[in-house]
Amino acid sequence: LLLMGIASITVAILAGGHARRLGGIDKGLHRLRGAPLIAHVVTAIDEIPAPDHVRNGRDVLILANRNVDMYSRYSTALPDAVDSGEGPLAGIVTAFLETTTPWILTLPVNRSNPPSDLWQRLHWAIGDAVCAVAYDGAHRQPLFALYRFDLEASALKAAKAGLGPQAWQDQIHTLEVDFDDRRESFANLNNEAEFSAYAGAANE
């Protein structure tokens, strides 16, 4: 196990794509406003406050199957520990296998501004569920999710069956949490046009 620091939560950034839409450049390493996207994501995570009663902070783990050394400049980075084709569930499994914190919060690398109250709202809402996931008012956002620590076996079984995160979430006790008021935080950055439009909007 990768015994990370004493923390209440591991924030797992899912960066395991195949860079097909950006001419071979990883989304997380594509530059946005003068810095790689991963730098913006890590900065945003640092600014997400913990729930009031959680005092031990967080660890940040980047799951990436390419350019692990480059991602390691920003936080601990690891390749997927299992092979489930092209799906991000492999990265989620790796987070369960490699950390020991009681909570795992997942984020995709291709959003630079996750909701500032993401962890607080998911944690407050989760209740007896084992997973709380953001709902943007129109769709579930399955990669923006908070999990309890003891889902390793379930996630691994689903990954080996070729399931994606949403299909696996449908199998476990998952609660959708309304983030309709933060819908802009879930906008994808997948190609040059989206990166350019996002950078332009930020400069207005």
XYZ file of C-alpha atoms in Angstrom:
204
model
C 0.000 0.000 0.000
C 1.004 3.575 -0.624
C 0.685 4.934 2.899
C 0.115 8.589 2.251
C 0.119 11.236 4.968
C -2.187 11.242 7.970
C -5.342 12.564 6.365
C -9.091 12.123 6.378
C -9.493 11.999 2.615
C -7.647 11.119 -0.560
C -8.536 13.280 -3.547
C -7.973 11.103 -6.615
C -7.557 13.025 -9.880
C -8.450 10.770 -12.808
C -6.017 11.547 -15.631
C -5.794 8.225 -17.422
C -7.089 9.141 -20.866
C -5.414 8.390 -24.193
C -4.966 11.966 -25.481
C -6.828 11.299 -28.721
C -8.579 14.663 -28.917
C -5.559 16.923 -28.386
C -3.090 15.587 -30.919
C -1.348 13.276 -28.462
C -1.136 15.768 -25.590
C -2.611 14.645 -22.280
C -5.541 16.828 -21.244
C -3.952 17.302 -17.858
C -0.719 18.576 -19.409
C -2.344 20.870 -21.966
C -1.616 24.479 -21.075
C -4.386 26.733 -19.852
C -3.651 30.347 -18.951
C 0.083 29.683 -18.863
C 0.138 26.477 -16.811
C -0.733 22.800 -17.361
C -4.341 21.986 -16.584
C -3.273 19.655 -13.770
C -1.716 22.620 -11.968
C -5.059 24.423 -11.981
C -6.873 21.321 -10.730
C -4.436 20.794 -7.843
C -4.702 24.467 -6.888
C -8.495 24.223 -6.924
C -8.358 21.150 -4.673
C -6.192 23.037 -2.184
C -8.938 25.652 -1.986
C -11.786 23.181 -1.362
C -12.484 23.383 2.392
C -13.088 20.275 4.444
C -16.331 19.746 6.356
C -16.190 21.667 9.626
C -15.565 18.630 11.833
C -12.818 17.143 9.612
C -9.443 18.480 10.719
C -6.788 16.155 9.319
C -6.602 17.508 5.786
C -6.246 15.624 2.536
C -3.840 13.758 0.286
C -3.860 14.221 -3.480
C -3.219 11.282 -5.798
C -3.032 11.567 -9.595
C -3.948 8.439 -11.582
C -2.270 8.636 -14.985
C -1.195 5.964 -17.460
C 1.070 8.292 -19.442
C 3.672 10.869 -18.403
C 3.610 9.788 -14.764
C 6.911 11.576 -14.125
C 5.469 14.866 -15.349
C 2.339 14.498 -13.250
C 4.528 13.684 -10.235
C 5.699 17.312 -10.225
C 2.269 18.260 -8.902
C 1.485 15.425 -6.488
C 1.931 11.674 -6.033
C 1.164 10.056 -9.400
C 0.578 6.393 -10.229
C -0.532 4.317 -13.213
C -3.672 2.210 -12.956
C -3.141 -0.958 -10.962
C -5.671 -2.928 -13.025
C -6.609 -3.036 -16.682
C -10.237 -2.293 -17.480
C -9.825 -1.098 -21.037
C -10.325 2.621 -21.413
C -12.529 3.292 -18.420
C -11.736 5.557 -15.465
C -12.955 2.927 -13.011
C -9.437 1.476 -13.153
C -8.132 4.715 -11.646
C -10.756 4.619 -8.927
C -9.767 1.033 -8.082
C -6.129 2.129 -7.865
C -7.060 4.841 -5.380
C -8.742 2.234 -3.172
C -5.763 -0.112 -3.452
C -3.097 2.478 -2.746
C -4.507 4.645 0.042
C -5.740 4.155 3.578
C -7.898 7.221 4.194
C -11.538 6.744 5.272
C -12.810 8.761 2.300
C -11.895 8.993 -1.391
C -13.064 11.934 -3.465
C -12.659 11.533 -7.231
C -12.321 14.312 -9.790
C -11.594 14.244 -13.535
C -8.536 16.105 -14.741
C -10.391 17.925 -17.517
C -12.252 20.392 -15.284
C -10.151 23.203 -13.862
C -12.660 24.584 -11.366
C -14.490 21.879 -9.397
C -17.209 23.251 -7.105
C -15.602 25.004 -4.152
C -17.979 23.241 -1.754
C -17.796 19.832 -3.454
C -16.459 17.784 -0.554
C -18.574 19.584 2.023
C -21.857 19.001 0.200
C -21.153 15.387 -0.756
C -19.986 14.572 2.777
C -22.961 16.294 4.385
C -25.431 14.456 2.155
C -23.995 10.927 2.073
C -25.766 9.644 5.195
C -25.906 5.828 5.126
C -24.930 5.604 1.449
C -21.488 4.349 0.430
C -21.165 6.839 -2.430
C -22.385 10.392 -2.998
C -22.133 11.739 -6.541
C -22.781 15.164 -8.049
C -25.875 15.780 -10.173
C -25.688 18.951 -12.280
C -29.428 19.431 -12.691
C -29.565 17.458 -15.927
C -27.076 14.602 -15.630
C -25.139 12.632 -13.068
C -21.451 13.555 -13.017
C -20.058 10.118 -12.067
C -16.424 11.192 -11.762
C -17.287 13.823 -9.122
C -17.958 11.377 -6.320
C -17.215 10.705 -2.664
C -16.704 7.087 -1.592
C -16.308 5.302 1.706
C -13.010 3.464 2.020
C -14.285 -0.129 2.040
C -15.397 -0.460 -1.595
C -12.194 -1.935 -2.989
C -13.529 -5.432 -3.713
C -16.732 -4.141 -5.303
C -14.881 -1.635 -7.500
C -12.312 -4.226 -8.577
C -15.005 -6.732 -9.549
C -16.819 -4.074 -11.585
C -13.614 -2.950 -13.305
C -12.720 -6.499 -14.300
C -16.233 -6.838 -15.738
C -15.565 -3.787 -17.901
C -18.060 -1.483 -16.182
C -17.714 2.273 -16.043
C -18.082 4.364 -12.877
C -21.775 5.144 -13.406
C -22.738 1.513 -14.000
C -20.823 0.527 -10.871
C -22.436 3.338 -8.880
C -25.814 1.954 -9.931
C -24.869 -1.357 -8.277
C -23.952 0.126 -4.913
C -25.791 2.404 -2.479
C -25.222 5.714 -4.291
C -26.867 9.037 -3.512
C -27.098 11.808 -6.114
C -26.485 15.289 -4.698
C -27.885 18.364 -6.435
C -25.274 20.766 -7.829
C -27.548 22.547 -10.285
C -26.287 25.872 -8.892
C -22.712 24.879 -9.817
C -23.454 23.576 -13.311
C -20.662 25.645 -14.904
C -18.098 23.738 -12.820
C -18.806 20.560 -14.791
C -17.963 21.917 -18.253
C -15.567 19.570 -20.093
C -12.206 20.608 -21.515
C -11.553 17.927 -24.108
C -10.300 19.638 -27.255
C -8.540 22.763 -28.494
C -11.788 24.643 -29.101
C -13.004 24.028 -25.552
C -9.656 25.036 -24.031
C -9.616 28.238 -26.122
C -13.212 29.113 -25.315
C -12.672 28.532 -21.600
C -9.499 30.625 -21.519
C -11.241 33.396 -23.450
C -14.212 33.435 -21.099
C -11.904 33.604 -18.082
C -10.183 36.669 -19.548
C -13.397 38.600 -20.143
